[in-house]
Coordinates of C-alpha atoms in Angstrom, one line a residue:
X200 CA 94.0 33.6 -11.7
X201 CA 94.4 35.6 -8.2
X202 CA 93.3 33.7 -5.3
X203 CA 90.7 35.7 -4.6
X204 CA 88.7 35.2 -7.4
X205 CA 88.1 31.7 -8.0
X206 CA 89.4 29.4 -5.2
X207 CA 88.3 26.3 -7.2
X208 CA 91.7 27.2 -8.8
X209 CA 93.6 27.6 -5.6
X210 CA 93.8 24.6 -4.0
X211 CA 97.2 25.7 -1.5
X212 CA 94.2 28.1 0.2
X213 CA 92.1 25.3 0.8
X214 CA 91.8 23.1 3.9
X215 CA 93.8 20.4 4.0
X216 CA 92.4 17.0 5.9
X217 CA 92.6 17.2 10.0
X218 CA 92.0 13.5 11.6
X219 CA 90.6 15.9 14.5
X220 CA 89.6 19.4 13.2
X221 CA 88.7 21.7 15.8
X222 CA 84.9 22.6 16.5
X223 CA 84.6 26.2 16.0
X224 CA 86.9 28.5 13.8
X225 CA 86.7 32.1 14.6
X226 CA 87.7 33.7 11.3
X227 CA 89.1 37.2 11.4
X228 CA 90.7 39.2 8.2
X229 CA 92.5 42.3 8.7
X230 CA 94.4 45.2 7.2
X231 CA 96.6 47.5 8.5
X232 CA 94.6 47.6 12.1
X233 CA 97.2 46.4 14.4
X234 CA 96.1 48.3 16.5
X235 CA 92.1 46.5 17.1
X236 CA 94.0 43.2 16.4
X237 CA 96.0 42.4 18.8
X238 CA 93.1 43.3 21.4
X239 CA 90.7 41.1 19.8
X240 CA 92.8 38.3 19.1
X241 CA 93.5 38.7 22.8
X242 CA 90.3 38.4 23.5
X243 CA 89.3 35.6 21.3
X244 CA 92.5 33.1 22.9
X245 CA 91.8 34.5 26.3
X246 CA 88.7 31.9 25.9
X247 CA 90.8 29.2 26.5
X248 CA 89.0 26.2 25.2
X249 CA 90.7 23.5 23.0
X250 CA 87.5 23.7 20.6
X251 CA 88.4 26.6 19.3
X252 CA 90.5 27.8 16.3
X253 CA 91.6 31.7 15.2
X254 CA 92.2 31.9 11.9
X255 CA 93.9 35.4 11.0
X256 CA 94.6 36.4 7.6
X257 CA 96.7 39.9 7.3
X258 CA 97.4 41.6 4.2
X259 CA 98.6 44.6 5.9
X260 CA 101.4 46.7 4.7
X261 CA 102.8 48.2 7.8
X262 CA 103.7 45.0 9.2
X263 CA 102.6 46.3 12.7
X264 CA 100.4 43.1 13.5
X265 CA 103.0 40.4 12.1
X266 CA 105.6 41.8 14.6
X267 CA 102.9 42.0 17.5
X268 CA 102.0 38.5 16.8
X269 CA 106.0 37.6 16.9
X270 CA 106.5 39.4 19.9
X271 CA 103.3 38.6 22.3
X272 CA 103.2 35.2 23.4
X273 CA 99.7 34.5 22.3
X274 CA 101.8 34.4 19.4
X275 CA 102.7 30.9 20.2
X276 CA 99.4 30.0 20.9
X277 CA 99.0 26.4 19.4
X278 CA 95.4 27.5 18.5
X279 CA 96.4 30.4 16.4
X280 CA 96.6 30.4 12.6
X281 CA 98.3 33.8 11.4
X282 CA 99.3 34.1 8.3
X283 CA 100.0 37.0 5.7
X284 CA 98.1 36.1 1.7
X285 CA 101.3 36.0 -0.6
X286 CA 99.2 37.8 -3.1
X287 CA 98.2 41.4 -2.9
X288 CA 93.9 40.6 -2.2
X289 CA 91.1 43.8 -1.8
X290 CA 88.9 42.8 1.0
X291 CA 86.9 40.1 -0.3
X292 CA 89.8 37.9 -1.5
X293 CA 91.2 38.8 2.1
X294 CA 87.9 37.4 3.3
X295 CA 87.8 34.2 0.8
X296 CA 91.5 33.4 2.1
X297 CA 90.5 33.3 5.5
X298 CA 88.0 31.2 5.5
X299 CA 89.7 28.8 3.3
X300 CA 92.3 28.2 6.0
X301 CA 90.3 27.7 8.4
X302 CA 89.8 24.0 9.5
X303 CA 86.3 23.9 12.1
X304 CA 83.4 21.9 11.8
X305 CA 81.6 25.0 12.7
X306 CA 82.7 28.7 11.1
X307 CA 82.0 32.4 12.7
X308 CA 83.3 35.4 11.3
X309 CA 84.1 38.7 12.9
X310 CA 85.9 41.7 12.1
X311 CA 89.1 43.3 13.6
X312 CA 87.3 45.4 16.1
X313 CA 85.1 42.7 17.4
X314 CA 85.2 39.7 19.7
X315 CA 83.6 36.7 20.9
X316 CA 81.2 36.0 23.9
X317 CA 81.7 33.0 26.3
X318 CA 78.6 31.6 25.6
X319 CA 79.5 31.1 21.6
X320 CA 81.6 27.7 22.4
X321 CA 78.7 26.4 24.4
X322 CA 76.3 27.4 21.4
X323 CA 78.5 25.8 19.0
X324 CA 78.6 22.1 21.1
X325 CA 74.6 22.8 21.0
X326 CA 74.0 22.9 17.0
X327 CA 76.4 19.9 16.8
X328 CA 74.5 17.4 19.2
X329 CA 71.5 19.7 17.8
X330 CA 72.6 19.0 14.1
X331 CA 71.7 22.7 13.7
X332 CA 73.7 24.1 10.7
X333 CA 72.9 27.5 10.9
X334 CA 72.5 30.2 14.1
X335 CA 72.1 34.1 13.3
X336 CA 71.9 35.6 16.3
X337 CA 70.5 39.5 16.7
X338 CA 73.2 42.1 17.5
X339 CA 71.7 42.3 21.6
X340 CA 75.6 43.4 22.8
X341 CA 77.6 45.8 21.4
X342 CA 81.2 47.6 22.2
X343 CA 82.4 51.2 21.2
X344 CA 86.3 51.8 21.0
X345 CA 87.2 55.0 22.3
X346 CA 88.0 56.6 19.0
X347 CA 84.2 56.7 18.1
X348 CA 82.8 59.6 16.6
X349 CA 79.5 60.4 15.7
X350 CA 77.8 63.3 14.6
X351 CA 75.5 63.7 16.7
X352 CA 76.8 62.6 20.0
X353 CA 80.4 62.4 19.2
X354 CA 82.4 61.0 21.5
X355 CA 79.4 60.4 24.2
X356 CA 79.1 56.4 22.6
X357 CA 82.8 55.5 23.5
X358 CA 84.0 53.1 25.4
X359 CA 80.6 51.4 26.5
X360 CA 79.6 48.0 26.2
X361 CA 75.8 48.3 25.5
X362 CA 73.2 45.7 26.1
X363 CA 70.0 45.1 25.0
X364 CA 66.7 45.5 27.2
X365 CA 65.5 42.2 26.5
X366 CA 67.9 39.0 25.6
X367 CA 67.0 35.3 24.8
X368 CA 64.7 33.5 22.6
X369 CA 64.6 32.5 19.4
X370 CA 62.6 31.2 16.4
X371 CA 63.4 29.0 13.3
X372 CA 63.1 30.1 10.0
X373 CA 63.3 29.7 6.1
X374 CA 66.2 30.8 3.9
X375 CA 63.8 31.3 1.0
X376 CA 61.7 33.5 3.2
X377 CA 64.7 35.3 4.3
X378 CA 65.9 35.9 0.7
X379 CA 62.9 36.6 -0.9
X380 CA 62.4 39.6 1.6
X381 CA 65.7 40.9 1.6
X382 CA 65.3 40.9 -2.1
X383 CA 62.5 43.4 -1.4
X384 CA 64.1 45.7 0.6
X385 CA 67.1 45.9 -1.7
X386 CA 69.6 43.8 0.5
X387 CA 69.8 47.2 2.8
X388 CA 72.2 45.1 5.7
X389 CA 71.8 41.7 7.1
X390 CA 68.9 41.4 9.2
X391 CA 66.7 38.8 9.2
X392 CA 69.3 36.5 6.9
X393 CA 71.1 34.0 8.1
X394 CA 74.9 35.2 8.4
X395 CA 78.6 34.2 8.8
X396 CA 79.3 37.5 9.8
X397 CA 78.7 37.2 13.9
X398 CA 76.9 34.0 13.1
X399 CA 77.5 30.3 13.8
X400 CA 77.6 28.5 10.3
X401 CA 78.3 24.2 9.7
X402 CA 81.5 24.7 7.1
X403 CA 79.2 21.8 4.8
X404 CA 77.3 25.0 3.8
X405 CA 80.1 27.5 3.2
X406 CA 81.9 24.8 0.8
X407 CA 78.4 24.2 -1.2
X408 CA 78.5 28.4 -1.9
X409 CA 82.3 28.1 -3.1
X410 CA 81.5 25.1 -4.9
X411 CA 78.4 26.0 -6.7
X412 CA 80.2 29.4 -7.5
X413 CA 84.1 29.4 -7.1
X414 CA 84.6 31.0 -4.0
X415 CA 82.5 32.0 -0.5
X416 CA 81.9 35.6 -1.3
X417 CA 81.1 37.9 -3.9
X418 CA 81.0 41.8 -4.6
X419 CA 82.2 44.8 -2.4
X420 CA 80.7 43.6 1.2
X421 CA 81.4 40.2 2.2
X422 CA 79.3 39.9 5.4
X423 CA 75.9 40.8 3.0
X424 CA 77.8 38.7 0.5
X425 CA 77.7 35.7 2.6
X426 CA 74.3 36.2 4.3
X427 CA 73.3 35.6 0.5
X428 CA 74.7 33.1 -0.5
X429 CA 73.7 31.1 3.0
X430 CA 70.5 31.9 2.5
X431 CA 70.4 31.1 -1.5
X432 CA 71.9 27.8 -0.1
X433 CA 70.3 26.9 3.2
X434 CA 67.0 25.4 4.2
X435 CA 66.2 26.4 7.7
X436 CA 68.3 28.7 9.9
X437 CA 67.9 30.0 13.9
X438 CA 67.6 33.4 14.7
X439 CA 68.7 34.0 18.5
X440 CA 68.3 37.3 20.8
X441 CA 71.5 36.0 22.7
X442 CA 74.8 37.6 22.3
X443 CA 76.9 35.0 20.8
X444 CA 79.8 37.7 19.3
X445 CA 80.2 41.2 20.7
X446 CA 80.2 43.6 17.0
X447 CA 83.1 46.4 17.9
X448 CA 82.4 50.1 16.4
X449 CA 85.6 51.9 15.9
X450 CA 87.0 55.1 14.3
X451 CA 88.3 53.1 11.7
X452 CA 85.8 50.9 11.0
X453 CA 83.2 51.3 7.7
X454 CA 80.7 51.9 10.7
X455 CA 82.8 54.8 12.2
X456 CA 83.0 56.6 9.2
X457 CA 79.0 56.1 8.3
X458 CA 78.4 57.8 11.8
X459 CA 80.5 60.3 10.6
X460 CA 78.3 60.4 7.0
X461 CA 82.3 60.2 5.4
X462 CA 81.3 57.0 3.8
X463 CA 81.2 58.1 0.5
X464 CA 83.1 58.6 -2.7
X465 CA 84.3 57.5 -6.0
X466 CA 84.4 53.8 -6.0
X467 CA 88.0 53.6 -7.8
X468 CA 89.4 55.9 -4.5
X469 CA 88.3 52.9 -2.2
X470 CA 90.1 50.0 -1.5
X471 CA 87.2 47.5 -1.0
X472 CA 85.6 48.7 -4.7
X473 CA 88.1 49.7 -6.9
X474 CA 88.8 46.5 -7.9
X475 CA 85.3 45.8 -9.3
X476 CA 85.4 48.9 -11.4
X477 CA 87.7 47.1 -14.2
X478 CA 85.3 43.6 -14.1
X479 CA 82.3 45.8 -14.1
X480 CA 80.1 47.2 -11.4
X481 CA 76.5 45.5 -10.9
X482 CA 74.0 47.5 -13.7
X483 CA 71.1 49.0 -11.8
X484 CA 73.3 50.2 -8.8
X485 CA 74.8 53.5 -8.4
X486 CA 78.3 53.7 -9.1
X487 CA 79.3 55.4 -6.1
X488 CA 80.5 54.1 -2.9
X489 CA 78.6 54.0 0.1
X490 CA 77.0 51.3 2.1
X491 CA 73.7 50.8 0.2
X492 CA 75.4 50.1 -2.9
X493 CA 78.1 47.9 -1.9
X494 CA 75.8 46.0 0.5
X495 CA 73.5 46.2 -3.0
X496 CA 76.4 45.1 -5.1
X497 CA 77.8 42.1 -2.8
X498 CA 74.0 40.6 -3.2
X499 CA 73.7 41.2 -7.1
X500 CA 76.9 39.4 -7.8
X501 CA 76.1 36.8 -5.6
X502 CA 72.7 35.9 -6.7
X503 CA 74.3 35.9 -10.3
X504 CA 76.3 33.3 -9.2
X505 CA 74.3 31.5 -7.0
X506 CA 70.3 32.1 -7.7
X507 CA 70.0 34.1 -10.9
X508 CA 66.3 33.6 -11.2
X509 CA 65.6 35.6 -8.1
X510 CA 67.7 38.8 -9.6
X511 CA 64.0 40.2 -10.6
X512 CA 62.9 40.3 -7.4
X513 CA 65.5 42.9 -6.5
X514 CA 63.7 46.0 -5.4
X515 CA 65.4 48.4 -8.0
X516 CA 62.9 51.2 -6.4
X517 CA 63.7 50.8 -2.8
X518 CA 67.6 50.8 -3.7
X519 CA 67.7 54.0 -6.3
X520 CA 64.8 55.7 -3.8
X521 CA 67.1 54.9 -0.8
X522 CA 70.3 56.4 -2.6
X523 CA 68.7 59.5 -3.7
X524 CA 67.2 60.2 -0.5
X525 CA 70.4 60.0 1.4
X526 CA 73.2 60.8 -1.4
X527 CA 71.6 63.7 -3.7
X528 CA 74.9 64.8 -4.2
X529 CA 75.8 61.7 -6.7
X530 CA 72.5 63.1 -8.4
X531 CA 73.9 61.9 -12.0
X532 CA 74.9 58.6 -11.2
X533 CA 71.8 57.6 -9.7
X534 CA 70.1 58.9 -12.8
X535 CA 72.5 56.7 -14.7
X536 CA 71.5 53.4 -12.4
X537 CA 67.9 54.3 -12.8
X538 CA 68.7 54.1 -17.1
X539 CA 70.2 50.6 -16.4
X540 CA 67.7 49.1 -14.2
X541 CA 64.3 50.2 -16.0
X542 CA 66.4 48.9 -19.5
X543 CA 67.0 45.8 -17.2
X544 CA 63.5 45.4 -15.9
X545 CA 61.7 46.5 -19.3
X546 CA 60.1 49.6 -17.2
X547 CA 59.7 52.6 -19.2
X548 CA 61.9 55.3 -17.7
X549 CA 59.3 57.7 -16.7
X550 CA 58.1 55.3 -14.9
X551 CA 60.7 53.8 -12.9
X552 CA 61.6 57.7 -12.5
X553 CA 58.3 58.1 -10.8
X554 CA 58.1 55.3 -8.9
X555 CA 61.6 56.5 -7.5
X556 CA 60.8 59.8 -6.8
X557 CA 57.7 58.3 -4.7
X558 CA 59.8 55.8 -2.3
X559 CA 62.1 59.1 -2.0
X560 CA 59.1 60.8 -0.3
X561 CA 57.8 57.4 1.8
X562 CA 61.7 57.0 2.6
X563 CA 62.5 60.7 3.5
X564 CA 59.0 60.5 5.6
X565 CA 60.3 57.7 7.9
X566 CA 63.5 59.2 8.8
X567 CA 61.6 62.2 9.9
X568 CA 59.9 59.7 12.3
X569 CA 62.8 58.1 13.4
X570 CA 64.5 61.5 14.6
X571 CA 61.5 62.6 16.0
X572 CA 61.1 59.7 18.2
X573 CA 64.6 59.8 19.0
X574 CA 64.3 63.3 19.5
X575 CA 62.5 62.1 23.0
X576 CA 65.4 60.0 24.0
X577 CA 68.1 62.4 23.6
X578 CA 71.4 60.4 25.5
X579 CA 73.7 58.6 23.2
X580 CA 72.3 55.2 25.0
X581 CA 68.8 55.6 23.9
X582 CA 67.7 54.1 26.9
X583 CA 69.5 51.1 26.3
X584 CA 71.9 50.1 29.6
X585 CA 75.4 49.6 29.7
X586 CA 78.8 49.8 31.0
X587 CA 81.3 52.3 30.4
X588 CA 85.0 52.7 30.9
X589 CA 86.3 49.5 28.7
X590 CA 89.6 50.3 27.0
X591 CA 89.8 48.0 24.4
X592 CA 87.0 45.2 23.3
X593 CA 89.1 42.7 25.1
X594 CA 87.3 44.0 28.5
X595 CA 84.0 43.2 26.9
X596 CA 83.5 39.8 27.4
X597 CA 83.9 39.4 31.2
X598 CA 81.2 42.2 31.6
X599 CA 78.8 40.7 29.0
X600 CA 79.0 37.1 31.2
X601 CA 78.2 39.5 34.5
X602 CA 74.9 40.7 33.0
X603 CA 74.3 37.3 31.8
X604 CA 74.6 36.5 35.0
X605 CA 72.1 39.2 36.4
X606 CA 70.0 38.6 33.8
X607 CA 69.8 34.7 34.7
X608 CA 70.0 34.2 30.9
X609 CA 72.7 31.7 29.7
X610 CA 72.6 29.8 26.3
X611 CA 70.6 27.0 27.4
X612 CA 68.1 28.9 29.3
X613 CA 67.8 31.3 26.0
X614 CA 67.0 28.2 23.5
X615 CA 64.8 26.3 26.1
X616 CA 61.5 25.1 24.3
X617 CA 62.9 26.1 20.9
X618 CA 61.8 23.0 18.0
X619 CA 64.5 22.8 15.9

C-alpha cells in the first residue's frame, strides 16, 4: 500500500522516539519549486532558535532543491530535515510524509512560498506553559512574490508585504461550532476552523486524526483537509489576529493561478486530483477542478473518515450554487453533481434544481456588491498599508517585527486578558 494512503501501514514514515524532541516543527512539502524553497527555508533557519525544527519533504523531479540544499550551508543546518519520499506521492501523500517525519511537540505547516514570523516560537512556548493545543491565527500579514499576476491589477500586488489595519486579540472557540458552520457554507476555505495550515497545532491531535483514520489528510486540499479533521477532533481552539506565519502568493502557487481565474480543468490533467479519479471522486461534487471542489472534496472524504454523521449537514446548495455561479462553463458536470447529491439527500431533483438556481442569484448578487464596494477602493492595497520592494519572502519577516514594533503589538500584549 503506497505511503500515502494509509500510514498505519507505514511505520519507516513515522516518528521514531526523541529523549528531547524539539518544540515546534515547521512542516513544509514541496515540488519542483526550488526556486520559493530555498528562500523560505532561508527564512525559516534564519530564526535561529534551538526550538525549532524544518521538516522538508521534496518529491520534485528536477532535482533543483536537493542540489541547493547540498550546496548552501543551511544545508548543514543540524535543525534541518530534507529528505526526498522514495515513492512517487500526489500532493497529499507529499503532505502525510511530511508530517510523519516531523518530531515537535508542537506542528505548523506552510507552503513553499511562505514563511514564519518571529513571534511564532514565542507563541508556541505560550500554548505549552498555556497547555493550549490549538491556535488558528487570522491571515493579518501577507507577502506577494514578484511573479504575481492578477487580473485586475496585474503586477501592481508584487513584491509587498501587506499588513492588516488592526492586529491582536483573540477569542476561544468550539470545534463543533466551527464544523457545524463550515458544513453550511460547503467547506468554501478555512476560515473560522482551527488549522495546521499557518496554524500552531499539539502533535497529540494530528496523531488522534491518523489514528482514528489512517493518515492526517484526506482528499485533493490538505490545508481544508486538515482544518477538518482538527476540528472533527478537537474540543476548543484559539483564534488570534496576530501574524504568527506570513502566507506567500506566487505565480506558481494554486492562489496565483486563481487570480489569474486559470484554476480550472479536467481533474485527471491535474496533479493534485488525478489520483482520486481512479478511487472515486466525492458524489455530490462537481467533477471538475477548481478550488471549491477540491476544498469541497478534501472535507467530504475527511468527514467519511472521521465524522460521517455530520456528512448531511453539507450544504449541497451552497456548493453546486457556488460552482454554477462561477464555472458555467462545466454546465454538464454540475448538472451531473446536482443528480448525485439530491439521490444522496432524498431531494427530488426539481427541487434541489431550484433551490440551486436560487443561491446562484443570492450568490451572483453578492459579488456584485463586493466589486462595487471595491469599486471605491480602486489601488491593489485596498487601503490596506504595506511595504514594497521585498525580493523574496525571506525579507518579510524583519519588516513584519518593525511594524510590530510601531504597532506596540507583540504576542504577549496580543493574548493579554484572553481565558483560555
Amino acid at each position: 500500500m503506497p505511503c500515502g494512503s494509509d500510514l498505519r501501514q507505514c511505520p519507516a514514515l513515522i516518528r521514531s522516539d526523541d529523549p528531547m524532541p524539539p518544540l515546534l516543527s515547521v512542516v513544509i512539502p514541496t515540488h519542483n519549486r526550488a526556486r520559493y524553497a530555498m528562500h523560505a527555508i532561508e527564512s525559516v533557519l534564519s530564526q535561529g532558535d534551538e526550538r525549532l525544527e524544518l521538516v522538508v519533504s521534496d518529491t520534485s523531479t528536477d532535482g533543483e532543491l536537493a542540489r541547493w540544499v547540498a550546496e548552501h550551508p543551511r544545508g548543514r543546518d543540524p535543525r534541518l530535515n530534507y529528505f526526498r519520499p522514495a515513492q512517487k506521492l500526489d500532493m497529499t501523500g507529499n503532505h502525510n510524509a511530511a508530517v510523519a517525519a516531523s518530531k515537535g511537540e508542537y506542528l505548523c505547516l506552510i507552503g513553499d512560498d511562505d514563511t514564519i514570523s518571529r513571534a511564532l516560537l514565542d507563541a508556541t512556548q505560550w500554548a505549552h506553559q498555556k497547555r493550549v493545543d490549538l491556535i488558528a491565527p487570522n491571515v493579518v500579514a501577507n507577502y506577494v512574490w514578484p511573479d504575481f499576476r492578477s487580473r485586475h491589477f496585474g503586477a501592481r500586488h508584487a513584491s509587498r508585504l501587506y499588513f492588516a489595519k488592526q492586529m491582536g486579540g483573540g477569542k476561544v472557540c468550539l470545534a463543533s461550532e466551527a464544523l457545524a458552520l463550515a458544513l453550511r457554507e460547503a467547506a468554501q476555505g478555512t476560515d473560522g476552523l482551527p488549522k495546521i495550515y499557518h496554524g500552531v497545532v499539539r502533535r497529540t491531535l494530528m496523531e488522534r486524526i491518523r489514528e482514528r483514520s489512517g493518515q492526517y489528510f484526506h482528499g485533493s486540499s490538505p490545508d481544508v483537509s486538515g482544518a477538518v479533521g482538527l476540528a472533527a477532533c478537537a474540543d476548543r481552539f484559539l483564534v488570534v489576529d496576530f501574524p504568527l506565519s506570513i502566507p506567500g502568493a506566487s505565480g506558481g502557487s494554486n492562489t496565483g493561478r486563481s487570480a489569474m481565474n486559470t484554476h480550472k480543468g479536467q481533474l485527471s490533467a491535474e496533479s493534485q486530483t488525478s489520483s482520486f479519479v481512479a478511487s472515486g471522486w466525492s458524489p455530490g461534487v462537481p467533477k471538475f477542478f477548481s478550488v471549491e471542489t477540491v476544498w469541497a472534496h478534501a472535507a467530504l472524504e475527511t468527514l467519511k473518515h472521521l465524522a460521517p454523521s455530520t456528512l448531511t449537514e453539507f450544504n449541497f446548495v451552497r456548493l453546486l450554487g457556488t460552482c454554477s455561479m462561477r464555472h458555467p462553463e462545466f454546465k454538464s458536470e454540475i448538472a451531473q453533481a446536482t443528480s448525485e447529491a439530491a439521490e444522496m439527500l432524498g431531494t427530488p431533483l426539481p427541487g434541489l434544481q431550484a433551490a440551486v438556481a436560487r443561491e446562484r442569484r443570492t450568490l451572483r448578487q453578492a459579488r456584485i456588491r463586493y466589486v462595487l464596494a471595491r469599486a471605491m477602493r480602486p489601488t491593489a492595497a485596498g487601503g490596506r498599508p504595506f511595504v514594497d520592494g521585498l525580493a523574496t519572502v525571506a525579507e518579510a519577516p524583519p519588516r513584519l517585527a518593525a511594524r510590530l514594533v510601531e504597532m506596540k503589538l507583540d504576542w504577549e500584549t496580543a493574548v493579554r486578558g484572553l481565558v483560555v
